[in-house]
Coordinates of C-alpha atoms in Angstrom, one line a residue:
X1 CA -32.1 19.0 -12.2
X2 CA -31.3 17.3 -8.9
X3 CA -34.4 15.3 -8.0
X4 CA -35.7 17.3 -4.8
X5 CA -36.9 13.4 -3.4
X6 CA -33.4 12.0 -2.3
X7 CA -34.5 13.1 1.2
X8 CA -38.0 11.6 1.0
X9 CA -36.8 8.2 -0.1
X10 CA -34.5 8.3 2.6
X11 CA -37.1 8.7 4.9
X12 CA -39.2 6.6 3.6
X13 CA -37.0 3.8 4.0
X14 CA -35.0 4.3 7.1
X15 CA -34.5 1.6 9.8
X16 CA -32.7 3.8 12.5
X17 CA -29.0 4.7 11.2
X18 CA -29.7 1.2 8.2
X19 CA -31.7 2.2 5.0
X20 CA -33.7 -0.7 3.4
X21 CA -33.8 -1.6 0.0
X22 CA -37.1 0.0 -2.2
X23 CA -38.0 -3.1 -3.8
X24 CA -41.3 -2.1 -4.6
X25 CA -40.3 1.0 -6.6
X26 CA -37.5 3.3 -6.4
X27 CA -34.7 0.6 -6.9
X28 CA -31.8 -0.4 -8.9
X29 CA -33.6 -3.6 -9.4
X30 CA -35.8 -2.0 -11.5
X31 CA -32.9 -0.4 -13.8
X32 CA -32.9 -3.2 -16.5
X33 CA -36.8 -3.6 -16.6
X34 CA -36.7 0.6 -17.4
X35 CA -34.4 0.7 -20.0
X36 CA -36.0 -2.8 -22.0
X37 CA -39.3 -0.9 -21.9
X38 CA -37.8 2.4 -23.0
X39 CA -37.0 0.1 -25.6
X40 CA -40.3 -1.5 -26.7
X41 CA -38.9 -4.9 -25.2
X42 CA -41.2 -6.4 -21.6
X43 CA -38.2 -7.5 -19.1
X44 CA -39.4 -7.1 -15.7
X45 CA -40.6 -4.6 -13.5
X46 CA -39.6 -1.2 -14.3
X47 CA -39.3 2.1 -12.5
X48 CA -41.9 4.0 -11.7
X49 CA -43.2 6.1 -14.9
X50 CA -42.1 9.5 -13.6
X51 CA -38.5 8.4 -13.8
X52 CA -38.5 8.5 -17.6
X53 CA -40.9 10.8 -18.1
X54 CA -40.9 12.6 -21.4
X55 CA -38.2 10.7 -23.1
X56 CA -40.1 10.0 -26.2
X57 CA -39.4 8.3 -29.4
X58 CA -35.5 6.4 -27.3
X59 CA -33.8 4.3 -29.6
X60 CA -30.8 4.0 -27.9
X61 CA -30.3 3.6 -24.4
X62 CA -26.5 4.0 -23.6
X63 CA -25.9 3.4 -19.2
X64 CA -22.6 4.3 -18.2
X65 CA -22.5 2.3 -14.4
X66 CA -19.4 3.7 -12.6
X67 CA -19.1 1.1 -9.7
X68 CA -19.4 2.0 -6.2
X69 CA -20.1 6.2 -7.2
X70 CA -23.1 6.5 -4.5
X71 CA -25.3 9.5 -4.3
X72 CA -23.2 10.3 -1.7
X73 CA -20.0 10.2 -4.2
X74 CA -21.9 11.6 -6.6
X75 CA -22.6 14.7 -4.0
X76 CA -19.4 15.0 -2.6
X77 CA -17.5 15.0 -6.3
X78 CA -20.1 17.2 -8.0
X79 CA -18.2 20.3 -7.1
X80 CA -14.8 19.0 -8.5
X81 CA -15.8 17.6 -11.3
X82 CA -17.9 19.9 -14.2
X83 CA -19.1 16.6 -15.6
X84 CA -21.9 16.2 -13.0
X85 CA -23.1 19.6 -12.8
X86 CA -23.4 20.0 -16.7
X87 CA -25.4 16.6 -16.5
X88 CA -27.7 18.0 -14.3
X89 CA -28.2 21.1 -15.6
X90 CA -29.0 19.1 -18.9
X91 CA -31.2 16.1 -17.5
X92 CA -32.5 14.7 -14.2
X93 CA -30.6 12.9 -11.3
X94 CA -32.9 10.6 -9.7
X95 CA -32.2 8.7 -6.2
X96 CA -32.3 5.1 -6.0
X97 CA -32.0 2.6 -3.5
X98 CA -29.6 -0.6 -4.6
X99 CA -30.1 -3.9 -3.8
X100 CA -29.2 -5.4 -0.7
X101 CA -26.1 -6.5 -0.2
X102 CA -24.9 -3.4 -1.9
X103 CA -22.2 -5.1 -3.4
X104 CA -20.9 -6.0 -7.1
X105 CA -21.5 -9.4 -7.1
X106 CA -25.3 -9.5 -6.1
X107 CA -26.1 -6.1 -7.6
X108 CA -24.6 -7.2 -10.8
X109 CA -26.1 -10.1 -11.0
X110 CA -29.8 -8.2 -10.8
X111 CA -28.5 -5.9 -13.1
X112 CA -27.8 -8.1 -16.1
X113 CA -30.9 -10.4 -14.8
X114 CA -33.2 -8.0 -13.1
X115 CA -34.1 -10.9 -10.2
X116 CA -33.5 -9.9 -7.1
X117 CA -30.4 -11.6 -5.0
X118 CA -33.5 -14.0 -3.2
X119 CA -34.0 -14.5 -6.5
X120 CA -30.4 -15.4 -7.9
X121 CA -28.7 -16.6 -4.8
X122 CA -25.7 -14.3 -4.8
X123 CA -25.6 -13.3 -1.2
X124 CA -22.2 -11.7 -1.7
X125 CA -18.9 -11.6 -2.9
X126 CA -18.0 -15.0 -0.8
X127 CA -20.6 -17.8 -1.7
X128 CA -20.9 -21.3 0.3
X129 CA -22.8 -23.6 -1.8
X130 CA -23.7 -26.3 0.6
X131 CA -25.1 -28.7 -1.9
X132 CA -22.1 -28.0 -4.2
X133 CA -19.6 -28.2 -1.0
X134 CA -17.8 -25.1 -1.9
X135 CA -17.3 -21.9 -0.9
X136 CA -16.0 -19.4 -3.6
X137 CA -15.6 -15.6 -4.6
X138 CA -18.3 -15.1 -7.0
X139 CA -17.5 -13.0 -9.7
X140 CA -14.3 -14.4 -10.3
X141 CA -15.6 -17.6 -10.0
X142 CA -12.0 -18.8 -7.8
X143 CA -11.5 -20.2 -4.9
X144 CA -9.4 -18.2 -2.5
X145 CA -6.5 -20.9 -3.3
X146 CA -6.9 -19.3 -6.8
X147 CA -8.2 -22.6 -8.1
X148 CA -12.0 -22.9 -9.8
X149 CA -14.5 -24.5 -7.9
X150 CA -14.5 -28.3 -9.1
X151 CA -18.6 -29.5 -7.6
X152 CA -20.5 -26.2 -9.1
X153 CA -20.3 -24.6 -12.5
X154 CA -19.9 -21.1 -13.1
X155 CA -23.5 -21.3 -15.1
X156 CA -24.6 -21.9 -11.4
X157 CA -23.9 -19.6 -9.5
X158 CA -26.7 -17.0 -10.1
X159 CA -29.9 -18.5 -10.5
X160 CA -31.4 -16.8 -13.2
X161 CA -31.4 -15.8 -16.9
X162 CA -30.3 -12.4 -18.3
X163 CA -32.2 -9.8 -19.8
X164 CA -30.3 -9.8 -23.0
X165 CA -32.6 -12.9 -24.5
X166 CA -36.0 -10.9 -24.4
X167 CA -33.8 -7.6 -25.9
X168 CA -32.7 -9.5 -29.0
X169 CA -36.5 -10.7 -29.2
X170 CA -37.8 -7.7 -29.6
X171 CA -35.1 -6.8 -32.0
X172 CA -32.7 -5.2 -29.6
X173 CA -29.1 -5.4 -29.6
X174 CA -27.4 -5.1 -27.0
X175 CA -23.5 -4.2 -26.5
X176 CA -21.0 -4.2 -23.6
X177 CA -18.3 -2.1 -23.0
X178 CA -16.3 -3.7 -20.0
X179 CA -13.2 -5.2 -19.1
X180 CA -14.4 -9.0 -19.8
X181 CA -16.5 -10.0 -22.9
X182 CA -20.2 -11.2 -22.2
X183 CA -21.1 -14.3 -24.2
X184 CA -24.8 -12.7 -24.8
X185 CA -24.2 -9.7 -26.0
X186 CA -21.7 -7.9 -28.6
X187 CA -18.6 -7.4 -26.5
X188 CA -16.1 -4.7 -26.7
X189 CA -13.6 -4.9 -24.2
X190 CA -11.1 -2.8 -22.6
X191 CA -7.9 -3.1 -19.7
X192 CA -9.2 -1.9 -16.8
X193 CA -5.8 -1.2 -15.5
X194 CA -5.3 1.7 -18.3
X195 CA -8.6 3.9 -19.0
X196 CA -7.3 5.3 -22.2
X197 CA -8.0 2.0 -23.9
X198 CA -12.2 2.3 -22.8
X199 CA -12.4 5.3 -25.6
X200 CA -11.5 3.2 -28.2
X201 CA -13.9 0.2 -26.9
X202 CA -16.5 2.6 -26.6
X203 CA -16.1 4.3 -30.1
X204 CA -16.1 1.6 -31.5
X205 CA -19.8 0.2 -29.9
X206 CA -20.7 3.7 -30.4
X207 CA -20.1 3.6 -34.2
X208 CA -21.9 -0.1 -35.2
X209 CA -24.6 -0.2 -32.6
X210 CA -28.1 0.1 -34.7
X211 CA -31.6 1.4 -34.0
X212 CA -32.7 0.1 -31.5
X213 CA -29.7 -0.8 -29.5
X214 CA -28.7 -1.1 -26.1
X215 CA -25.0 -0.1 -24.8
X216 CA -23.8 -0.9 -21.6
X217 CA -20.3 0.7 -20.3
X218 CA -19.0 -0.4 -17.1
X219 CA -16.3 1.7 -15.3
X220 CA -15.0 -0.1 -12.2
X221 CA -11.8 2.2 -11.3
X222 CA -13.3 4.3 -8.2
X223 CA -14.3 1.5 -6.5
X224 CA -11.1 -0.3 -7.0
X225 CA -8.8 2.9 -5.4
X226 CA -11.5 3.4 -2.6
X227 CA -10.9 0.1 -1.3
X228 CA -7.5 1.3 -0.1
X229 CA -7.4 4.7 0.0
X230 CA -11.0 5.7 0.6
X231 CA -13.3 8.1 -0.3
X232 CA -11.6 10.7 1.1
X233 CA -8.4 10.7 -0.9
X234 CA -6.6 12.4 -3.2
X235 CA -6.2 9.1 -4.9
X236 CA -10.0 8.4 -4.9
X237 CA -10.7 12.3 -6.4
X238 CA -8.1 11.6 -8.9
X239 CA -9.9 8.5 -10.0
X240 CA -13.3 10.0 -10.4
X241 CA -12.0 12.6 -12.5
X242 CA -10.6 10.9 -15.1
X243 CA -13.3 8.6 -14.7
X244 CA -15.9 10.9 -16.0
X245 CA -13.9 12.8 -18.6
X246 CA -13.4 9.6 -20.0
X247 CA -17.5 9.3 -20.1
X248 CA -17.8 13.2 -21.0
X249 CA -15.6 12.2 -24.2
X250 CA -17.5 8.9 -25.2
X251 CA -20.8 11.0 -25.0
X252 CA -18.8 13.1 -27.2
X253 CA -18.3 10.5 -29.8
X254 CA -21.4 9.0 -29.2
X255 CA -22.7 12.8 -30.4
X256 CA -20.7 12.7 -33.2
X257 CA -21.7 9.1 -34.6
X258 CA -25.4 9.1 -33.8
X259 CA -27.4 10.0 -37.1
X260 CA -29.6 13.3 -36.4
X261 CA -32.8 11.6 -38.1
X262 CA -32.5 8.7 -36.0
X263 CA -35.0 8.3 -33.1
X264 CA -33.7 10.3 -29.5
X265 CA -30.9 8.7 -27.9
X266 CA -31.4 8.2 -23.9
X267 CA -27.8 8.5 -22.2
X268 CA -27.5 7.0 -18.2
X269 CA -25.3 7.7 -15.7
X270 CA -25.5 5.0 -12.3
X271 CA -24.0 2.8 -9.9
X272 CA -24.1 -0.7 -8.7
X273 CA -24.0 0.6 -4.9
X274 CA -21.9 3.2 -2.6
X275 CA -19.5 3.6 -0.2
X276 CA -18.5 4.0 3.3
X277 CA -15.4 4.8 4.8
X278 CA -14.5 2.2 7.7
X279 CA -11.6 2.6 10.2
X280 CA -8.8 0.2 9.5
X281 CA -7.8 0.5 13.5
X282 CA -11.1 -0.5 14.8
X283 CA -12.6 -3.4 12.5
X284 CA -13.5 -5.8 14.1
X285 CA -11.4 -9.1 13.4
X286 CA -13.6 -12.2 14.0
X287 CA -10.8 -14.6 14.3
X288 CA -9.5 -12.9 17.9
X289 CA -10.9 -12.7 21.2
X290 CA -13.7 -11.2 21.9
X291 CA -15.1 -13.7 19.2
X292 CA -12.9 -16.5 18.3
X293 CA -15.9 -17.4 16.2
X294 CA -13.9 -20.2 13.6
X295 CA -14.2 -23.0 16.3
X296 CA -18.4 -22.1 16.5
X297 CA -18.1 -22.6 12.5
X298 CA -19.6 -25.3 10.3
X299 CA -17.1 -26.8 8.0
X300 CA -17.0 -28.5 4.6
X301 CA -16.6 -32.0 4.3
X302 CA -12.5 -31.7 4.3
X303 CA -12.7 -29.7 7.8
X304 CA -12.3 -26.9 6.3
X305 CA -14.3 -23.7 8.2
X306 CA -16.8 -22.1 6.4
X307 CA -15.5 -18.3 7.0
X308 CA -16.1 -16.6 3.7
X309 CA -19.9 -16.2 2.9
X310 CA -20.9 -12.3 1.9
X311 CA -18.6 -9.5 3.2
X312 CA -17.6 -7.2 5.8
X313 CA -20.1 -5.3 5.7
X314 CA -22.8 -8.1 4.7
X315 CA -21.4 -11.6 6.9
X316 CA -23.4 -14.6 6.9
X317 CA -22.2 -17.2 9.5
X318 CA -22.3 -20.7 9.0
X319 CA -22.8 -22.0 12.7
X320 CA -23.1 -24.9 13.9
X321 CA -26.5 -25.8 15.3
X322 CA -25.8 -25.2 19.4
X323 CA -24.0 -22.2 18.7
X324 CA -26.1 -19.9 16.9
X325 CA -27.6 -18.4 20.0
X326 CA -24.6 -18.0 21.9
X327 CA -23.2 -16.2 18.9
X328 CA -25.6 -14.2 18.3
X329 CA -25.9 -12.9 22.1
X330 CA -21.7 -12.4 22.0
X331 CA -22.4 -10.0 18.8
X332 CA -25.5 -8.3 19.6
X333 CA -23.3 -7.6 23.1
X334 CA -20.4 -6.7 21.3
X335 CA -21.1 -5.0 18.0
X336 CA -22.7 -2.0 17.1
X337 CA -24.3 -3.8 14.4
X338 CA -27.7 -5.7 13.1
X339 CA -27.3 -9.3 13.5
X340 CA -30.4 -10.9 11.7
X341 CA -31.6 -14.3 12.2
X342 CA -32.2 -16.5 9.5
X343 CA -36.0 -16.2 9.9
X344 CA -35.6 -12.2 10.1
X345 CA -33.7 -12.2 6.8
X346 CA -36.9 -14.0 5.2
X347 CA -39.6 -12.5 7.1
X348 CA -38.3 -9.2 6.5
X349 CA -37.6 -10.1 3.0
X350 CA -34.5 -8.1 3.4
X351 CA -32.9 -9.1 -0.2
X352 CA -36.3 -9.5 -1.6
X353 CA -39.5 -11.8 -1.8
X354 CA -40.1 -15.0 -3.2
X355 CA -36.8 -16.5 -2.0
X356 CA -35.4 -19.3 -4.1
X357 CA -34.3 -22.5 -2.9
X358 CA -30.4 -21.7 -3.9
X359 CA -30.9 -18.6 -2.0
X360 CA -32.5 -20.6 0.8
X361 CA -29.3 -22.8 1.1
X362 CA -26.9 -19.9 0.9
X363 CA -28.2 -17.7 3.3
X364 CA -26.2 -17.7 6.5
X365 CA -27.7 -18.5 10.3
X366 CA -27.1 -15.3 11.4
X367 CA -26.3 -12.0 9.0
X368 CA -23.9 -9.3 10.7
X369 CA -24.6 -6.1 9.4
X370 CA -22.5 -3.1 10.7
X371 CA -23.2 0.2 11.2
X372 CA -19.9 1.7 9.6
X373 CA -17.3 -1.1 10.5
X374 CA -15.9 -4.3 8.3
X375 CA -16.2 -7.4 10.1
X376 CA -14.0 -9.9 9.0
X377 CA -11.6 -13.1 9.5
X378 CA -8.1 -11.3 10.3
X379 CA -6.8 -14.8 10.2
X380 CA -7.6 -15.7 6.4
X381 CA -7.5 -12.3 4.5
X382 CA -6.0 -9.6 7.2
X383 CA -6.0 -7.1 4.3
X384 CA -9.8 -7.2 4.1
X385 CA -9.9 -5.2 7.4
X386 CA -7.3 -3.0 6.2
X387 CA -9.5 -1.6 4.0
X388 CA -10.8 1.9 3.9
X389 CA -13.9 2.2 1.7
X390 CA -16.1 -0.8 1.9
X391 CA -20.0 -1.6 0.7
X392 CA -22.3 -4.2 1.3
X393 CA -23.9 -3.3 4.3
X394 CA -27.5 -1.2 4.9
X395 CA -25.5 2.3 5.5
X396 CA -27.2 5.2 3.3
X397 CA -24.2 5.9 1.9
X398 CA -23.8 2.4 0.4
X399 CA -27.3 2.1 -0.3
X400 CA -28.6 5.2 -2.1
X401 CA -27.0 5.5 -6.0
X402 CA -27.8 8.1 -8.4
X403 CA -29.4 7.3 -11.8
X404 CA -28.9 10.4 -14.0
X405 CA -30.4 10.4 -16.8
X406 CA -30.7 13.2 -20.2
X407 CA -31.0 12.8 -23.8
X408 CA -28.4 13.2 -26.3
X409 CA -29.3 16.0 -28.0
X410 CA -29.5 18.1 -24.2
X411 CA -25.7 16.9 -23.9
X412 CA -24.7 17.8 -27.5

């Protein structure tokens, strides 16, 4: 069943041609809250009831999150791929909002934390940590020179403390199935760069997870060819597909290893965010005239400009003091675009309430949001505005994801 209220969530939340994040209900946020409670375990706010209604008796939650596959994706692919339409047929697709940004880094961190990115601090891919004097890709946890950041440690740069903790508390193991190992949970780890080897990581979670357990499989493959080749692409359906018949076969396996007498087992299908397609020709390169913005930069305490903080499609300039409302009058001029204010970003609580002070210290002077553009330094990394697909921004194809959701023994 395809939840009829995609279209009333996306009224509900639309600024103009931007969709805001829903926070207060219908968000991915609320994802890791959901599945803990499905699970007799308290770790946060959780979706609204009628999300999981009458999935009874769960002792395993299993959440397949295929990055960057958007309702919008997950539309556009349905008719390609059997996969989706079987899943619906058997369960319930429900629309979410994500977090905003709707990127990997913030939303990831939420999802393994459930705080919100004012909460954690993760304002993007990029990160400059004024107190720490550094300014660094997040999930990698590199500097662009390839180098690790030397005046912050990687245990820093979320602010907050997983989920897994208050799982095993109430008796709840968790497992991951992704390309790197987690130190919290029971890891089983594939190569990313060759999807045959995810069955075997998954089959084997599948077979020595207990009741109650938690499994969490993360596929980032479509995300990785959009980049390039966008969503448009015979490369990008190509993806997808295998994608999901590697998910069809784990459920498969998981059919075949889950004990019949054991409690109901609650299989999810999601995404950290979605995707837009930009055009290469016409992002905006904020490193050439109309802008020349590095000059209007702060720096670190080396010189260096501050340049890389969020995304394209999520920038947060680092200006210094006299120039931030000159800026912001040259973008608002020449940008079709949302350039928020500081005090906007907060008042609006446009990546959440109750900021914290890391998030306070992170957040940029001004925050350029496009309509359907990247905006980027063609100066530093040209190739990031040679990019198709992007995601970050408040577009409604970024921002709405899918969270499907049936049990077991409907897939079997």
């Amino acid at each position: 069943m395809f939840d009829a209220d995609a279209q009333a969530l996306r009224e509900r939340q639309s600024d103009g041609d931007y969709l805001l994040p829903a926070y207060d209900d219908w968000c991915f946020s609320r994802v890791p809250g959901t599945v803990a409670d499905l699970l007799g375990a308290d770790a946060g706010p959780r979706l609204p009831a009628e999300a999981t209604a009458g999935y009874d008796d769960v002792s395993r939650v299993v959440v397949f999150l295929v990055d960057g596959f958007g309702l919008a994706q997950w539309d556009g692919e349905r008719d390609r791929i059997p996969f989706l339409r079987e899943f619906e047929r058997a369960g319930r697709v429900t629309p979410l909002t994500t977090v905003f940004p709707s990127e990997t880094a913030a939303a990831m961190n939420t999802f393994h934390s459930g705080a919100l990115p004012a909460e954690h601090g993760v304002v993007g891919w990029n990160v400059y940590d004024p107190d720490a004097d550094e300014q660094f890709e997040a999930l990698p946890f590199l500097r662009k020179d390839g180098t690790e950041p030397e005046r912050i440690d990687r245990a820093d740069v979320a602010d907050c403390e997983s989920v897994y903790s208050d799982l095993a508390a109430a008796g709840v193991e968790t497992r991951h199935v992704t390309p790197f190992p987690s130190e919290e949970t029971v890891p089983h780890t594939y190569d990313p760069e060759d999807l045959s080897t995810f069955s075997d990581a998954f089959a084997e979670a599948a077979e020595e997870a207990p009741d109650p357990s938690y499994v969490f499989a993360y596929l980032p493959q479509t995300d990785a060819v959009a980049h390039p080749e966008g969503v448009d692409s015979e490369a990008y359906r190509e993806t997808a597909a295998e994608t999901f018949a590697r998910v069809e076969d784990a459920i498969a396996t998981l059919a075949e290893t889950t004990d019949e007498d054991a409690g109901e087992t609650l299989v999810c299908v999601t995404a950290d965010h979605g995707l837009v397609d930009t055009d290469p020709e016409r992002n905006p390169d904020l490193s050439e005239p109309p802008f020349d913005l590095v000059s209007d930069l702060r720096t670190l305490t080396d010189g260096t400009p501050i340049r890389f903080s969020g995304s394209p499609r999520n920038v947060h300039l680092h200006l210094k003091d006299d120039r931030i409302d000159p800026v912001y009058d040259l973008l608002t001029t020449e940008l079709d675009a949302r350039v928020f204010r500081k005090r906007e970003v907060l008042e609006r609580e446009l990546l959440g309430p109750d900021p914290s002070p890391t998030f306070e210290r992170r957040l940029g002077d001004l925050v350029v949001v496009h309509r359907d553009l990247g905006v980027w330094y063609g100066d530093e990394e040209p190739g990031n505005l040679g990019f198709v697909a992007m995601h970050g921004g408040l577009h409604p194809d970024e921002m709405l994801i899918p969270l499907a959701t049936a049990t077991l023994d409907s897939l079997r």
